[in-house]
């Protein structure tokens, strides 16, 4: 009886430690940055983020039409419907400049991530 109770407690503790390990895992997105799309333009056009950290980008589309966040440098693409928002995870990034654009309005929807 005591052995089964000890075994159950051991499994519970192992599960708890595993869960805590996932919460404290390095590389987890700790900072959220917001980019908006309005009048087929990204704002801010230049977004400075810390190099070496995983970043969560919240992309809010304030236009009534969809736009696609696309970046060859970041290897990311995500369609954001009009009036909606989406999340794009990037990094950890080396220091540098990473360009992105809106595929549906590439002449006006441009931006850069500046990792410093």
Short mmCIF file of C-alpha atoms in Angstrom, two decimals:
data_model
loop_
_atom_site.label_atom_id
_atom_site.label_comp_id
_atom_site.label_asym_id
_atom_site.label_seq_id
_atom_site.Cartn_x
_atom_site.Cartn_y
_atom_site.Cartn_z
CA UNK A 1 0.00 0.00 0.00
CA UNK A 2 2.75 2.45 0.98
CA UNK A 3 4.71 1.44 -2.12
CA UNK A 4 1.76 2.23 -4.42
CA UNK A 5 1.23 5.59 -2.71
CA UNK A 6 4.94 6.41 -3.05
CA UNK A 7 4.81 5.38 -6.71
CA UNK A 8 1.79 7.64 -7.36
CA UNK A 9 3.50 10.56 -5.63
CA UNK A 10 6.65 9.90 -7.65
CA UNK A 11 4.72 9.96 -10.94
CA UNK A 12 2.92 13.16 -9.90
CA UNK A 13 6.20 14.85 -9.01
CA UNK A 14 7.82 13.71 -12.26
CA UNK A 15 4.88 15.14 -14.22
CA UNK A 16 5.08 18.42 -12.33
CA UNK A 17 8.82 18.73 -12.93
CA UNK A 18 8.35 17.97 -16.61
CA UNK A 19 5.66 20.64 -16.91
CA UNK A 20 7.83 23.19 -15.09
CA UNK A 21 10.72 22.33 -17.38
CA UNK A 22 8.63 23.17 -20.43
CA UNK A 23 7.60 26.49 -18.90
CA UNK A 24 11.19 27.47 -18.14
CA UNK A 25 12.69 26.11 -21.38
CA UNK A 26 15.25 28.38 -23.01
CA UNK A 27 14.22 29.83 -26.34
CA UNK A 28 10.62 30.26 -25.28
CA UNK A 29 9.04 33.47 -26.59
CA UNK A 30 9.30 35.93 -23.73
CA UNK A 31 8.57 39.17 -25.54
CA UNK A 32 5.63 40.10 -27.72
CA UNK A 33 5.85 42.84 -30.34
CA UNK A 34 2.90 44.22 -32.30
CA UNK A 35 2.86 45.16 -35.96
CA UNK A 36 -0.26 46.69 -37.51
CA UNK A 37 -1.42 46.75 -41.09
CA UNK A 38 -3.41 49.82 -42.06
CA UNK A 39 -3.91 51.40 -45.48
CA UNK A 40 -1.85 48.51 -46.88
CA UNK A 41 1.21 49.55 -44.84
CA UNK A 42 2.99 47.92 -41.92
CA UNK A 43 3.59 49.97 -38.80
CA UNK A 44 6.15 50.37 -37.45
CA UNK A 45 8.07 50.03 -40.71
CA UNK A 46 11.22 49.26 -38.68
CA UNK A 47 10.81 47.12 -35.57
CA UNK A 48 13.82 46.73 -33.27
CA UNK A 49 14.02 43.45 -31.35
CA UNK A 50 16.75 41.88 -29.22
CA UNK A 51 19.07 39.48 -31.04
CA UNK A 52 19.36 35.97 -29.65
CA UNK A 53 15.79 35.74 -28.31
CA UNK A 54 12.68 34.07 -29.65
CA UNK A 55 10.06 36.72 -30.43
CA UNK A 56 6.29 36.58 -30.73
CA UNK A 57 4.96 38.99 -33.36
CA UNK A 58 1.30 39.92 -33.05
CA UNK A 59 0.23 41.11 -36.51
CA UNK A 60 -3.03 43.09 -36.44
CA UNK A 61 -4.74 43.78 -39.76
CA UNK A 62 -6.83 46.93 -39.39
CA UNK A 63 -7.72 46.92 -43.10
CA UNK A 64 -10.95 45.28 -44.31
CA UNK A 65 -9.01 43.16 -46.82
CA UNK A 66 -6.56 40.31 -46.15
CA UNK A 67 -2.80 40.73 -46.22
CA UNK A 68 0.02 38.23 -46.05
CA UNK A 69 3.00 38.74 -43.78
CA UNK A 70 5.83 37.28 -45.86
CA UNK A 71 9.57 37.19 -45.28
CA UNK A 72 12.15 35.24 -47.22
CA UNK A 73 14.81 36.28 -44.68
CA UNK A 74 12.75 34.95 -41.76
CA UNK A 75 11.30 32.01 -43.72
CA UNK A 76 7.78 32.94 -42.61
CA UNK A 77 4.45 33.63 -44.27
CA UNK A 78 1.02 34.05 -42.74
CA UNK A 79 -2.23 35.38 -44.15
CA UNK A 80 -4.00 37.79 -41.83
CA UNK A 81 -7.65 38.30 -42.73
CA UNK A 82 -9.15 41.78 -42.72
CA UNK A 83 -10.01 42.96 -39.22
CA UNK A 84 -8.21 40.00 -37.66
CA UNK A 85 -4.84 39.30 -36.07
CA UNK A 86 -2.33 36.51 -36.22
CA UNK A 87 0.83 35.39 -34.45
CA UNK A 88 4.19 34.80 -36.08
CA UNK A 89 7.08 33.38 -34.05
CA UNK A 90 10.60 34.32 -35.13
CA UNK A 91 14.11 33.78 -33.87
CA UNK A 92 16.27 33.59 -32.08
CA UNK A 93 17.83 35.94 -34.63
CA UNK A 94 21.43 36.85 -35.26
CA UNK A 95 22.07 40.61 -35.26
CA UNK A 96 20.98 42.04 -38.60
CA UNK A 97 18.16 43.35 -40.74
CA UNK A 98 15.33 41.03 -41.81
CA UNK A 99 12.93 42.37 -44.43
CA UNK A 100 9.27 41.41 -44.76
CA UNK A 101 6.42 42.52 -47.00
CA UNK A 102 2.73 42.10 -47.70
CA UNK A 103 2.34 39.77 -50.64
CA UNK A 104 -1.00 41.28 -51.67
CA UNK A 105 0.33 44.90 -51.63
CA UNK A 106 4.13 44.58 -52.00
CA UNK A 107 4.64 48.17 -53.19
CA UNK A 108 3.25 49.71 -49.99
CA UNK A 109 3.32 46.96 -47.35
CA UNK A 110 7.01 46.75 -46.41
CA UNK A 111 8.87 46.45 -43.15
CA UNK A 112 12.08 45.40 -41.46
CA UNK A 113 12.97 43.59 -38.27
CA UNK A 114 16.17 45.04 -36.78
CA UNK A 115 17.77 42.50 -34.47
CA UNK A 116 20.31 44.15 -32.19
#
